[in-house]
Coordinates of C-alpha atoms in Angstrom, one line a residue:
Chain L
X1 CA -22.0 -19.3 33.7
X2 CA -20.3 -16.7 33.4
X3 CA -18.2 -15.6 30.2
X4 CA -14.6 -15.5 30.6
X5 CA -12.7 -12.4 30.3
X6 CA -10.0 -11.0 27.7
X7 CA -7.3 -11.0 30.6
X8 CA -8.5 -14.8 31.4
X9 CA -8.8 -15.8 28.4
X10 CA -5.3 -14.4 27.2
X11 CA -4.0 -15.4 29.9
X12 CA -5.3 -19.6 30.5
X13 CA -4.1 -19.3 26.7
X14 CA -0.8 -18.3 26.9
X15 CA 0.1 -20.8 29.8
X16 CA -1.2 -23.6 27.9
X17 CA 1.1 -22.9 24.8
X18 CA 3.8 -22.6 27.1
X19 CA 3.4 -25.8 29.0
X20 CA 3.0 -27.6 25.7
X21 CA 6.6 -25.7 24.1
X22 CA 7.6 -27.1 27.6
X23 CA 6.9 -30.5 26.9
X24 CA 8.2 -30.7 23.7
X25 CA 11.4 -29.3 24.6
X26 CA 13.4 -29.9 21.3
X27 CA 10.9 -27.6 19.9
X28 CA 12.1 -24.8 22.2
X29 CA 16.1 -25.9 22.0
X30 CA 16.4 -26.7 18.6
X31 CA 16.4 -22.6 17.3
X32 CA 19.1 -21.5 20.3
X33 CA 21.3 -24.8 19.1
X34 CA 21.1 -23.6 15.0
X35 CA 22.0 -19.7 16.5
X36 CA 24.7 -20.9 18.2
X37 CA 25.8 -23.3 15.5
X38 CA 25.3 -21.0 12.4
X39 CA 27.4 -18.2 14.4
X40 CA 29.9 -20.7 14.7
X41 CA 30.5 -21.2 11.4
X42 CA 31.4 -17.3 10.1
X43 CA 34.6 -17.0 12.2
X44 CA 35.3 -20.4 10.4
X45 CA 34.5 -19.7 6.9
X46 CA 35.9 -16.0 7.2
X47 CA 38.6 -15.2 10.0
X48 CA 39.2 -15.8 13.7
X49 CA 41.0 -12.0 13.6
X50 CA 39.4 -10.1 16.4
X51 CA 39.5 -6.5 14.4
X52 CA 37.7 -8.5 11.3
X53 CA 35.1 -10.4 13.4
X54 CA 33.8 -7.2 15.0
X55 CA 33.5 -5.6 11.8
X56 CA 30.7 -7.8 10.3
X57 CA 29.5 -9.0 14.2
X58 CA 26.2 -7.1 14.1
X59 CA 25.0 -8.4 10.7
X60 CA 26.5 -12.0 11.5
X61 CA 24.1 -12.3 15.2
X62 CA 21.1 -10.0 13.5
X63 CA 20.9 -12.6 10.5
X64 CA 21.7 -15.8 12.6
X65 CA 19.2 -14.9 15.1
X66 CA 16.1 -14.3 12.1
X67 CA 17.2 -17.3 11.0
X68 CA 16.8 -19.2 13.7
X69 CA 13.8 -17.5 14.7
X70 CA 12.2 -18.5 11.4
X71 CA 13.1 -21.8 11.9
X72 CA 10.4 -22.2 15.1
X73 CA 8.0 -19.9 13.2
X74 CA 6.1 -23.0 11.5
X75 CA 5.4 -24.6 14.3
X76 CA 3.2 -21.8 16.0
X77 CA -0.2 -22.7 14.6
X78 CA 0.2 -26.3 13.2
X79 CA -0.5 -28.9 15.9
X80 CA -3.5 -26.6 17.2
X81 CA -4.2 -26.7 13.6
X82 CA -3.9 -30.0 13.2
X83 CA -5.5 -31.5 16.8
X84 CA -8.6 -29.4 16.3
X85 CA -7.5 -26.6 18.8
X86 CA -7.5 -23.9 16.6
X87 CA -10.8 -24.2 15.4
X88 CA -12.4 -24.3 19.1
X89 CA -10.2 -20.4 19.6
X90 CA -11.6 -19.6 16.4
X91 CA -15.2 -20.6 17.9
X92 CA -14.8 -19.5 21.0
X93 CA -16.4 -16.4 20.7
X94 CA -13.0 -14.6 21.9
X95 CA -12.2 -12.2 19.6
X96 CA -9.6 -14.0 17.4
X97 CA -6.9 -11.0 17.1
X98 CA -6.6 -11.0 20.7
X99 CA -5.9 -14.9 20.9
X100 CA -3.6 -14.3 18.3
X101 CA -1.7 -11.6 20.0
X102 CA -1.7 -14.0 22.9
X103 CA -0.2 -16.8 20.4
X104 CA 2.3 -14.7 18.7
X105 CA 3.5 -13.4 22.6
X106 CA 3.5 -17.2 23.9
X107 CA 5.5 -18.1 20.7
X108 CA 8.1 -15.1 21.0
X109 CA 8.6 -16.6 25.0
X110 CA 9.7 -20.3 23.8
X111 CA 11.1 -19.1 20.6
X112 CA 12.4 -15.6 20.7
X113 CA 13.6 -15.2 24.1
X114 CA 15.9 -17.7 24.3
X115 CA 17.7 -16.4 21.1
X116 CA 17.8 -13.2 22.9
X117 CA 19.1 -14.7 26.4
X118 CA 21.9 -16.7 24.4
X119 CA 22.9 -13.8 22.2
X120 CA 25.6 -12.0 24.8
X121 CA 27.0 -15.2 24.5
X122 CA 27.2 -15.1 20.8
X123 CA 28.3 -11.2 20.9
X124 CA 30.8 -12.1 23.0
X125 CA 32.1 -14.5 20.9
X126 CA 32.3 -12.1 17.7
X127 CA 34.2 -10.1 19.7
X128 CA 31.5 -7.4 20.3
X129 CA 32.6 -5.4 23.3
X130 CA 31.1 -5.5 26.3
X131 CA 29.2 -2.0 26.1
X132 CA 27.4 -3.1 23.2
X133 CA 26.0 -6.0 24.8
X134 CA 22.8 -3.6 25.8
X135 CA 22.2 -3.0 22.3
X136 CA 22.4 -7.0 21.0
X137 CA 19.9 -7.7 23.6
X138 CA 17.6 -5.0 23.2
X139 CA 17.5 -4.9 19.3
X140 CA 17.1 -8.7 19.1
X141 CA 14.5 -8.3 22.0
X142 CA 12.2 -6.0 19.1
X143 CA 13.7 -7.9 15.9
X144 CA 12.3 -11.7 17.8
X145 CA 9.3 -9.5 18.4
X146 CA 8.8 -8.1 15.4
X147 CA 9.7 -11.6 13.4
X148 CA 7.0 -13.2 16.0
X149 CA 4.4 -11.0 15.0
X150 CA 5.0 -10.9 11.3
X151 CA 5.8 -14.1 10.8
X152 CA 2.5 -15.0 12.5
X153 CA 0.9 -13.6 9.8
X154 CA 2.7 -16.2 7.3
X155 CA 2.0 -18.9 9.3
X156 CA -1.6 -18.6 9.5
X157 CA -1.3 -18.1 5.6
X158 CA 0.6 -20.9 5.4
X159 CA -1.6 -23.8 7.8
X160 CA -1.5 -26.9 6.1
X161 CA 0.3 -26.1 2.5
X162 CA 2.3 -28.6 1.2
X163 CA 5.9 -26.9 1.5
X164 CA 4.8 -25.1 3.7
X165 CA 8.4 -24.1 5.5
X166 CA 9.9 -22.8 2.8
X167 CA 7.5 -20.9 1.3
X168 CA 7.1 -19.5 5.1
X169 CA 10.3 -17.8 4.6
X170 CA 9.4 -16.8 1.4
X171 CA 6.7 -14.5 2.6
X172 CA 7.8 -13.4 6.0
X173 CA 11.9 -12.3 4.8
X174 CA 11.2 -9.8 2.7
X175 CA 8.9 -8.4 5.5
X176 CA 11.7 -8.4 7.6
X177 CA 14.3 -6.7 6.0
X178 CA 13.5 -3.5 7.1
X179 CA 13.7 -4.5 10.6
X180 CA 17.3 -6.4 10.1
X181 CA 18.6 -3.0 8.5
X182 CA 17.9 -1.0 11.8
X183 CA 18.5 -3.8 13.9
X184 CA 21.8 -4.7 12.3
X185 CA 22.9 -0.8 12.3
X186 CA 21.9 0.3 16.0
X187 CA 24.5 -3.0 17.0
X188 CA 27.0 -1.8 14.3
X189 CA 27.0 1.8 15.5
X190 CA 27.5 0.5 19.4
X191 CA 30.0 -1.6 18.7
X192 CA 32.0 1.3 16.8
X193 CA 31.3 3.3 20.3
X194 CA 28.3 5.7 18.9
X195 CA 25.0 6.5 20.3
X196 CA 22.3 3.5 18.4
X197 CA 19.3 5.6 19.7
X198 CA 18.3 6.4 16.0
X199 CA 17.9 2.9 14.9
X200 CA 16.4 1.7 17.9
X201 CA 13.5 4.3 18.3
X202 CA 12.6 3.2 14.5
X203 CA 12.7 -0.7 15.2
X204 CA 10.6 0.2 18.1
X205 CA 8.5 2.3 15.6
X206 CA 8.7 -0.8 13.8
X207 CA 7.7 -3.3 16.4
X208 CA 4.7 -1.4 17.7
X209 CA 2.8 -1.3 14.1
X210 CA 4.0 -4.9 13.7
X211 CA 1.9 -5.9 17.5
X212 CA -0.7 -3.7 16.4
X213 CA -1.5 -4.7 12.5
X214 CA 0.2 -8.2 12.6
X215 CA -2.8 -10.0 15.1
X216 CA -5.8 -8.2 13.1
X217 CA -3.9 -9.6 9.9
X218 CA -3.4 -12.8 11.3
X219 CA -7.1 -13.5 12.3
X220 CA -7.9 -12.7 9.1
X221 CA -5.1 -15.1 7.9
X222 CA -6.7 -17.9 10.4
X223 CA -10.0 -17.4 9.4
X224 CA -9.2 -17.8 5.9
X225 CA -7.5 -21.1 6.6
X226 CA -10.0 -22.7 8.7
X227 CA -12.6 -22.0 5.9
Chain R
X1 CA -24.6 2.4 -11.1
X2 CA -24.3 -0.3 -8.7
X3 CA -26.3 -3.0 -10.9
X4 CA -24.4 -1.8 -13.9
X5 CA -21.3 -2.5 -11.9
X6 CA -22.6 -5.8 -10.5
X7 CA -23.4 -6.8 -14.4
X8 CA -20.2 -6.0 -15.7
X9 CA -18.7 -8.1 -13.1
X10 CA -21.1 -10.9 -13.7
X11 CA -19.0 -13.7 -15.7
X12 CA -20.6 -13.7 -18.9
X13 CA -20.9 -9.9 -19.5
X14 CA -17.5 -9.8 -18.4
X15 CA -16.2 -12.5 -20.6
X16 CA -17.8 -10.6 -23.9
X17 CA -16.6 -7.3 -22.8
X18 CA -13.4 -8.1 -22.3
X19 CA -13.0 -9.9 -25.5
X20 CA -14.3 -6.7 -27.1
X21 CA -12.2 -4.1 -25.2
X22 CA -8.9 -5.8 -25.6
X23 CA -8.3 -4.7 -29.5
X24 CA -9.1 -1.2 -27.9
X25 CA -6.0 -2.0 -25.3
X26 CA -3.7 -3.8 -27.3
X27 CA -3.7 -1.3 -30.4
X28 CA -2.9 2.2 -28.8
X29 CA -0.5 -0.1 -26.5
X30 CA 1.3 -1.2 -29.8
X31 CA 1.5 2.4 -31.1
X32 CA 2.5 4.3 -28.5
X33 CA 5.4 1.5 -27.4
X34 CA 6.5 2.1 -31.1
X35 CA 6.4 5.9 -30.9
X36 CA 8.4 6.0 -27.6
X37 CA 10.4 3.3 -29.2
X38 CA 11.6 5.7 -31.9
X39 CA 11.2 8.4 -29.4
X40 CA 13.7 7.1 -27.1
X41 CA 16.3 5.9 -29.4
X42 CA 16.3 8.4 -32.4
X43 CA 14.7 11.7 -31.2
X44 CA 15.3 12.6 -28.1
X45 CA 18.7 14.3 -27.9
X46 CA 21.4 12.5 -26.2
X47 CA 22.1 13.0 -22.4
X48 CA 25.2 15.4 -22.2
X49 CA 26.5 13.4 -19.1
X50 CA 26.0 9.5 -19.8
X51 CA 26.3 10.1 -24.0
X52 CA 23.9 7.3 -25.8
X53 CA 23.7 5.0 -22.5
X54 CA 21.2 7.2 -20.9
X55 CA 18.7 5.8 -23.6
X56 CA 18.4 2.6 -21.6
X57 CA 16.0 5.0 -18.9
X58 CA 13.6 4.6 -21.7
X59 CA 12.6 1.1 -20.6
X60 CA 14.1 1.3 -17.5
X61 CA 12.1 4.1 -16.0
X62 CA 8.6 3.1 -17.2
X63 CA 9.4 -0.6 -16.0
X64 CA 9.6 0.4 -12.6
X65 CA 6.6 2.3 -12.9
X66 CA 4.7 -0.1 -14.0
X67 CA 5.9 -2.7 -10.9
X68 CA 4.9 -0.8 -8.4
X69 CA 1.4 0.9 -10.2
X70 CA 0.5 -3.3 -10.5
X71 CA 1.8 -4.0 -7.0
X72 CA -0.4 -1.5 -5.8
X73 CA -3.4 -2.3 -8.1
X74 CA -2.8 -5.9 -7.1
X75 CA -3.2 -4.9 -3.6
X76 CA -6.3 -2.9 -4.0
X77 CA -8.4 -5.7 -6.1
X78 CA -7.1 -8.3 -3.4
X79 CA -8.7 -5.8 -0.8
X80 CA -11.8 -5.7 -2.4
X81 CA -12.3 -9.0 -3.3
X82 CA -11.4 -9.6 0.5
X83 CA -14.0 -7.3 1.8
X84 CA -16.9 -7.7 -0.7
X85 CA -16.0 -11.5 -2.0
X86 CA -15.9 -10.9 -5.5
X87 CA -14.8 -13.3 -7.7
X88 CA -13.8 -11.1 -10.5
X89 CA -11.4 -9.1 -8.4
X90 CA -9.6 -11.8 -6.6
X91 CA -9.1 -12.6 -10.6
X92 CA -7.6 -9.5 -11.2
X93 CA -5.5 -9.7 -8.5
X94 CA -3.9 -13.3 -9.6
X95 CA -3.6 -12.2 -13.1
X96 CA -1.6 -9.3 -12.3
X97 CA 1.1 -10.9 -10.2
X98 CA 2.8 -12.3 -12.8
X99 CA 2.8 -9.1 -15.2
X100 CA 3.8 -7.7 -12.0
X101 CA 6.9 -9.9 -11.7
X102 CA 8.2 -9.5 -15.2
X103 CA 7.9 -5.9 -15.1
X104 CA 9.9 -6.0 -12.0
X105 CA 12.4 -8.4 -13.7
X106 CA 13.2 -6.0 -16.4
X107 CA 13.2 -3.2 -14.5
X108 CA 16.1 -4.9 -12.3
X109 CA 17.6 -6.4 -15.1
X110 CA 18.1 -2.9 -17.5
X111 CA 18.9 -1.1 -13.8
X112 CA 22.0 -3.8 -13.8
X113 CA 22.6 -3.1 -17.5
X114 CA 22.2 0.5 -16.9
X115 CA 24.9 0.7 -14.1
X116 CA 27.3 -1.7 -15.4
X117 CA 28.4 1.3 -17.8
X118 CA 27.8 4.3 -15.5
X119 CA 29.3 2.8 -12.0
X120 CA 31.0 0.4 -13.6
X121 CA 29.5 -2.9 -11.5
X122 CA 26.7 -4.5 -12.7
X123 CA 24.9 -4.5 -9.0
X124 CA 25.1 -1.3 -6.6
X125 CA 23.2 -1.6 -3.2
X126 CA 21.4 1.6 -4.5
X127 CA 17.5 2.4 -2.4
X128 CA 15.8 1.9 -5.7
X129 CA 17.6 -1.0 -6.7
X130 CA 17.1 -2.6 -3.3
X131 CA 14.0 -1.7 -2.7
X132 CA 12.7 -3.1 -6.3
X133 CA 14.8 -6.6 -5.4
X134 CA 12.4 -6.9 -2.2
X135 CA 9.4 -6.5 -4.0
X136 CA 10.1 -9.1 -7.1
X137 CA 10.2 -11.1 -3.4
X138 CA 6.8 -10.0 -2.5
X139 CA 5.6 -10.8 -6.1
X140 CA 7.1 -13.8 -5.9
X141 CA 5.7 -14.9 -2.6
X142 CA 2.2 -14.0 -3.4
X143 CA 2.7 -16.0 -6.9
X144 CA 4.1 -19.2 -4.9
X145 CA 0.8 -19.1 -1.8
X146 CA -1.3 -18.7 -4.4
X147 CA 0.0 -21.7 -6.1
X148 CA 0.4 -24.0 -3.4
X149 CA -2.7 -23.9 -1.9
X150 CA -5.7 -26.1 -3.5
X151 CA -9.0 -24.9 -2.9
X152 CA -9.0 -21.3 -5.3
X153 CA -11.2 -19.9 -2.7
X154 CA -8.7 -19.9 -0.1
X155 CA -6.2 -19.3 -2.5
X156 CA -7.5 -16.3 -3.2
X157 CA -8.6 -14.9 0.2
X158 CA -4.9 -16.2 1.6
X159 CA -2.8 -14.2 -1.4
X160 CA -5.0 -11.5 -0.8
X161 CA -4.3 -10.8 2.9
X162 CA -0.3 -10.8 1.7
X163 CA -0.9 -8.5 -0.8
X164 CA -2.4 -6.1 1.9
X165 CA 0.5 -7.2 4.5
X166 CA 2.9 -6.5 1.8
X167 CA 1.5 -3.2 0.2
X168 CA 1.5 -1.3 4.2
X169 CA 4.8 -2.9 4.2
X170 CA 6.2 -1.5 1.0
X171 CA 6.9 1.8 2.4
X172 CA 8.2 0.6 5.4
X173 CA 10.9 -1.4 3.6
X174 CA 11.1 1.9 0.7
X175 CA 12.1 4.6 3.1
X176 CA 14.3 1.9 5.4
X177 CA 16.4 1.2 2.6
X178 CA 16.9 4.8 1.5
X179 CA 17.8 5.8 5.1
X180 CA 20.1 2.8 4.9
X181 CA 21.4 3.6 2.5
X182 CA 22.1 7.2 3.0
X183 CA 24.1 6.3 5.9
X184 CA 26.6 3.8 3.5
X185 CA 27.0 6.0 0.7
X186 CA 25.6 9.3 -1.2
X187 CA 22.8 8.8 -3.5
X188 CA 24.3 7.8 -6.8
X189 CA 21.3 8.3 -9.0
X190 CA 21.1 11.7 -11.3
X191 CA 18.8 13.9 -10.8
X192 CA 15.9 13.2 -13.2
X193 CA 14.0 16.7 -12.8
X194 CA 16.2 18.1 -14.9
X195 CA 15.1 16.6 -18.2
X196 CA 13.9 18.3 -21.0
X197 CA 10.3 18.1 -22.4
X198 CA 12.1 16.6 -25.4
X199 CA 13.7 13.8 -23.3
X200 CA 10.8 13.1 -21.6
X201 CA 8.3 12.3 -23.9
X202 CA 9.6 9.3 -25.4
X203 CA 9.2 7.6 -21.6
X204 CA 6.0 8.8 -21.3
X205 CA 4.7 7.6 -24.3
X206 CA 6.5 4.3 -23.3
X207 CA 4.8 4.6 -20.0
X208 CA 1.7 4.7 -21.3
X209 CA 1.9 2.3 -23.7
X210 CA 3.3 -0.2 -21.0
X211 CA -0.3 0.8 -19.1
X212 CA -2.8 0.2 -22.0
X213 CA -0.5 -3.1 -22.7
X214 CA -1.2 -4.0 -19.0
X215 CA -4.8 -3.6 -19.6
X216 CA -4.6 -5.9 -22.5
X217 CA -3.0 -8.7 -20.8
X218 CA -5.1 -8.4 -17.9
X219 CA -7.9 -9.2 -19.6
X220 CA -7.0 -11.7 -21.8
X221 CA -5.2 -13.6 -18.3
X222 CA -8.7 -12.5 -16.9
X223 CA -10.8 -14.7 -19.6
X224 CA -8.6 -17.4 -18.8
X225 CA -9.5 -17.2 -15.0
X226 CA -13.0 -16.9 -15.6
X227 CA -13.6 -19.6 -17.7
X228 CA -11.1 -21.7 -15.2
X229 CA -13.1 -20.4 -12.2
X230 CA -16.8 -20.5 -14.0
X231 CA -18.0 -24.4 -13.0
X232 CA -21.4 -25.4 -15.1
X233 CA -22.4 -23.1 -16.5
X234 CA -25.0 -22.6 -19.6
X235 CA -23.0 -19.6 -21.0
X236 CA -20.1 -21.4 -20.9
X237 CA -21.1 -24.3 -23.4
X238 CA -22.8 -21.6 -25.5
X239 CA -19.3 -19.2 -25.8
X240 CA -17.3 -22.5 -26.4
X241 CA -19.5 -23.8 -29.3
X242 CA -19.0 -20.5 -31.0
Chain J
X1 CA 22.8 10.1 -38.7
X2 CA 23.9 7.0 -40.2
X3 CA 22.6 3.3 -39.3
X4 CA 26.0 2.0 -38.7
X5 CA 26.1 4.9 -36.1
X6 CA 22.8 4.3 -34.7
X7 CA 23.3 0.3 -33.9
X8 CA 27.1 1.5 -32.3
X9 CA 25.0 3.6 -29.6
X10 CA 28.1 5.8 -29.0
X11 CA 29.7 2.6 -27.7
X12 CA 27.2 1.5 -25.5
X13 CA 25.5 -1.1 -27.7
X14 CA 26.3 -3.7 -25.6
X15 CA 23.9 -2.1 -22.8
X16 CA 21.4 -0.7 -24.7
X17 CA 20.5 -3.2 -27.2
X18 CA 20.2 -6.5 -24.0
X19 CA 18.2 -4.0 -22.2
X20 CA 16.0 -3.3 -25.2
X21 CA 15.8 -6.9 -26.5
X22 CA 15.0 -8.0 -22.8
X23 CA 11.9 -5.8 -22.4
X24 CA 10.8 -6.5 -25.8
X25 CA 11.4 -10.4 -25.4
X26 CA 9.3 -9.9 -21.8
X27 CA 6.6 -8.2 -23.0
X28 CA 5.9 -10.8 -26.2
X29 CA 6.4 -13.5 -23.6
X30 CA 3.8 -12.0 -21.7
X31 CA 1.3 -11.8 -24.4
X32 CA 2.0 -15.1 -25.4
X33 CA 1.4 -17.0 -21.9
X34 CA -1.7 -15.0 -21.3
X35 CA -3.2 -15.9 -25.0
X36 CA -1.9 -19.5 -24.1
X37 CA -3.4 -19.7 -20.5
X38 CA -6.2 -18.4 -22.3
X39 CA -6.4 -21.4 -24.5
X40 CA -5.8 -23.6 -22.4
X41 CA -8.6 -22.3 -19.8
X42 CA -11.4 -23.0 -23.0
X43 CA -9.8 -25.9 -24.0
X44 CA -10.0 -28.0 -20.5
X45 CA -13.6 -26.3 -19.9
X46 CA -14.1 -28.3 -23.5
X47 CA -13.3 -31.0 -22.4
X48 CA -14.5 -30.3 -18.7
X49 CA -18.2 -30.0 -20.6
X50 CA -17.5 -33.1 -22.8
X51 CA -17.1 -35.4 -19.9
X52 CA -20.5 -34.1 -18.4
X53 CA -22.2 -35.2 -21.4
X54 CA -20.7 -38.2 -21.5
X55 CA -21.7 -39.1 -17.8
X56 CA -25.2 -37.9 -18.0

């Protein structure tokens, strides 16, 4: 026999987290439901004027969305963790930053992508104008990523601690923040009608260390866990 | 070297050395806190801009210091004892977190008593104010995995790989939230490189002492952890008889 | 310089002296949790070793 490949193996991996998100279905709805839901809540608690929506718009979807995104985060490694899974990809004898990568990716499709697929929606509601529509989606496509890739990181720190959710958010926000200040200012300056090209090259700075760092921190992370 | 290191680091050596080092800590740390004490608050002249309020950088200043020089040593012992699984540094590590944290408390809490006077609120968005808010958050989330997880082994190795996430981090989140900053409003803070020698001595005595009362600390939290981590053993019964 | 003066801080005693009780309370607090971890370490391994003896 012969042994499988990286590609393969990332790539019989990935489909198999995605068919089970698919199954369980709330898992993958639930996050796009509390986005739309918490959005819905800031013109009610501050103002349904157009001129003042579109002033706080880009912080508004950039928080909403980590939110959200946290939300799904603790579910990435615990029923492989608890079923046994994550010890056999720990076994395997595939290196384990590469299946993490592979994880993190798969998680960012059933999690993160939605968010970003509903969030023109969202902008649109907050009266973001149309032009900066590119910008919501693109930043939100590297902030999911980056919160996917990071926050893996927590979760493997986190596998089976009691509490476990909140102290997730605990460890992963403040790893965040940076990525919600470039994020949240390349929408703001679009929305105003300025170039966001500033921001975005740095989230994207951001994003790359965060897929290159995050899976080598996260094996460690599993490995300490399955100990 | 290497067997003189590994016998230091050995629980019972280090138990006794530590109990003899810390009145060699804990005395110059006493003094020189004192001396930039009196330093800070009756020598040094007054600061022609912000009169008798500018004394407050005198425990502000070295505060901050102090957060991030134990962040960073935190992050270094967790690193080691991650790499060559030694007890004594994962120890380290977990007793300076929460020296850490209070350091980074006061620092935050005399920045907001600081700038309630000068800017006249008691919280600015300021970089260095920001910046030192997001890492009481990493303290505080490597205090809170370490204490929810049983087993101290994987306590240890788990806060240890946040504390290396979080220290490549920390200047990631430093320069983001000066740049952010920059772009909201100009930088509010004085310029401190124009002090005087005689301004500056009282904080670096303070700085110092804070450093040396670090060290003390430490060790005495260290004792604790080694006789809490230390299962069995002969030296044990012999160092508690006494 | 007189001590009335010197506790009136040029009128920003109500900053100054928090800050400088706040640090000072800190650091004390400090030493006293670490002497008291400390104590309580020895005194569970005490009784740690005490119920060995007891069971052997």
């Amino acid at each position: 026999m012969q042994p499988t490949g990286l590609l393969r193996a990332g790539a019989l991996l990935y489909s198999r987290d995605l068919k089970l998100a698919f199954r369980r279905w709330e898992q993958v709805t639930q996050p796009v439901v509390f986005f739309l839901m918490v959005t819905t809540l800031f013109p009610l608690a501050l103002s349904p004027d157009t001129a003042q929506l579109r002033q706080v718009a880009a912080g508004i979807v950039w928080v909403a969305a980590l939110l959200s995104a946290l939300l799904a985060l603790e579910f990435m490694f615990r029923s492989d963790y608890e079923d046994g899974t994550l010890e056999q990809l720990v076994l395997s004898g595939q290196p384990l930053w590469w299946l993490a990568l592979v994880k993190a990716l798969a998680h960012w499709t059933v999690s993160g992508l939605p968010l970003v697929v509903a969030s023109p929606l969202v902008a649109a509601s907050l009266a973001v104008p149309t032009e900066a529509q590119a910008t919501v989606v693109v930043s939100l496509i590297l902030g999911t990523g980056i919160l996917s890739f990071l926050g893996a990181v927590g979760a493997g720190l986190t596998l089976g601690v009691r509490r476990g959710s909140v102290l997730l958010s605990l460890l992963v926000l403040p790893l965040t923040m940076p990525a919600l200040i470039f994020g949240a200012r390349a929408v703001d300056l679009s929305i105003m009608g300025d170039s966001s090209r500033g921001p975005l090259l740095l989230l994207t700075a951001m994003f790359i260390l965060s897929l290159t760092l995050g899976p080598f921190a996260t094996s460690a992370a599993l490995k300490v866990s399955m100990e | 070297m290497w067997t003189w290191f590994h016998k230091l680091a050995s629980p019972p050596h280090f138990y006794r050395i530590a109990g003899l080092t810390i009145p060699w800590f804990s005395w110059p740390a006493l003094i020189l806190i004192l001396v930039g004490l009196y330093g800070g608050l009756v020598l040094a002249p007054m600061d022609y801009q912000q009169g008798e309020g500018f004394r407050i950088f005198y425990v502000h200043v070295p505060s901050a210091i102090m957060s991030m020089f134990i962040y960073s040593t935190m992050a270094i012992a967790a690193g080691i004892g991650l790499i060559w699984r030694m007890k004594l540094a994962h120890a380290v590590a977990a007793a300076s977190a929460p020296i850490g944290a209070w350091f980074t408390f006061c620092a935050l809490a005399t920045g907001s008593l600081w700038g309630k006077p000068m800017w006249g609120t008691w919280w600015v968005w300021d970089a260095r104010l920001t910046s030192e808010l997001i890492l009481l958050f990493l303290y505080l989330g490597f205090i809170a995995l370490r204490s929810s997880i049983e087993d101290p082994q994987r306590a240890d190795r788990s806060a240890a790989v946040l504390a290396l996430v979080g220290v490549i981090n920390l200047p990631v989140i430093h320069y983001s939230v000066v740049w952010w900053n920059s772009l909201h409003q100009g930088s509010t803070m004085f310029n401190p490189g124009a002090m005087s020698i005689q301004m500056k001595w009282p904080a670096l005595a303070m700085l110092f002492g804070f450093m040396l009362y670090y060290g003390a600390v430490l060790f005495v939290r260290l004792r604790a952890e080694v006789i809490r981590r230390e299962r069995n053993a002969a030296w044990l019964r012999e160092e508690l008889a006494r | 310089m007189n001590l009335s003066d010197f506790f009136y801080m040029g009128g920003y005693a109500a900053f100054l002296w928090p800050a400088y009780g706040l640090v000072l309370s800190v650091l004390v607090y400090n030493v006293w949790s670490a002497r008291r971890a400390h104590q309580e370490a020895r005194r569970a391994a005490v009784r740690r070793l005490q119920m060995e003896e007891t069971r052997s």
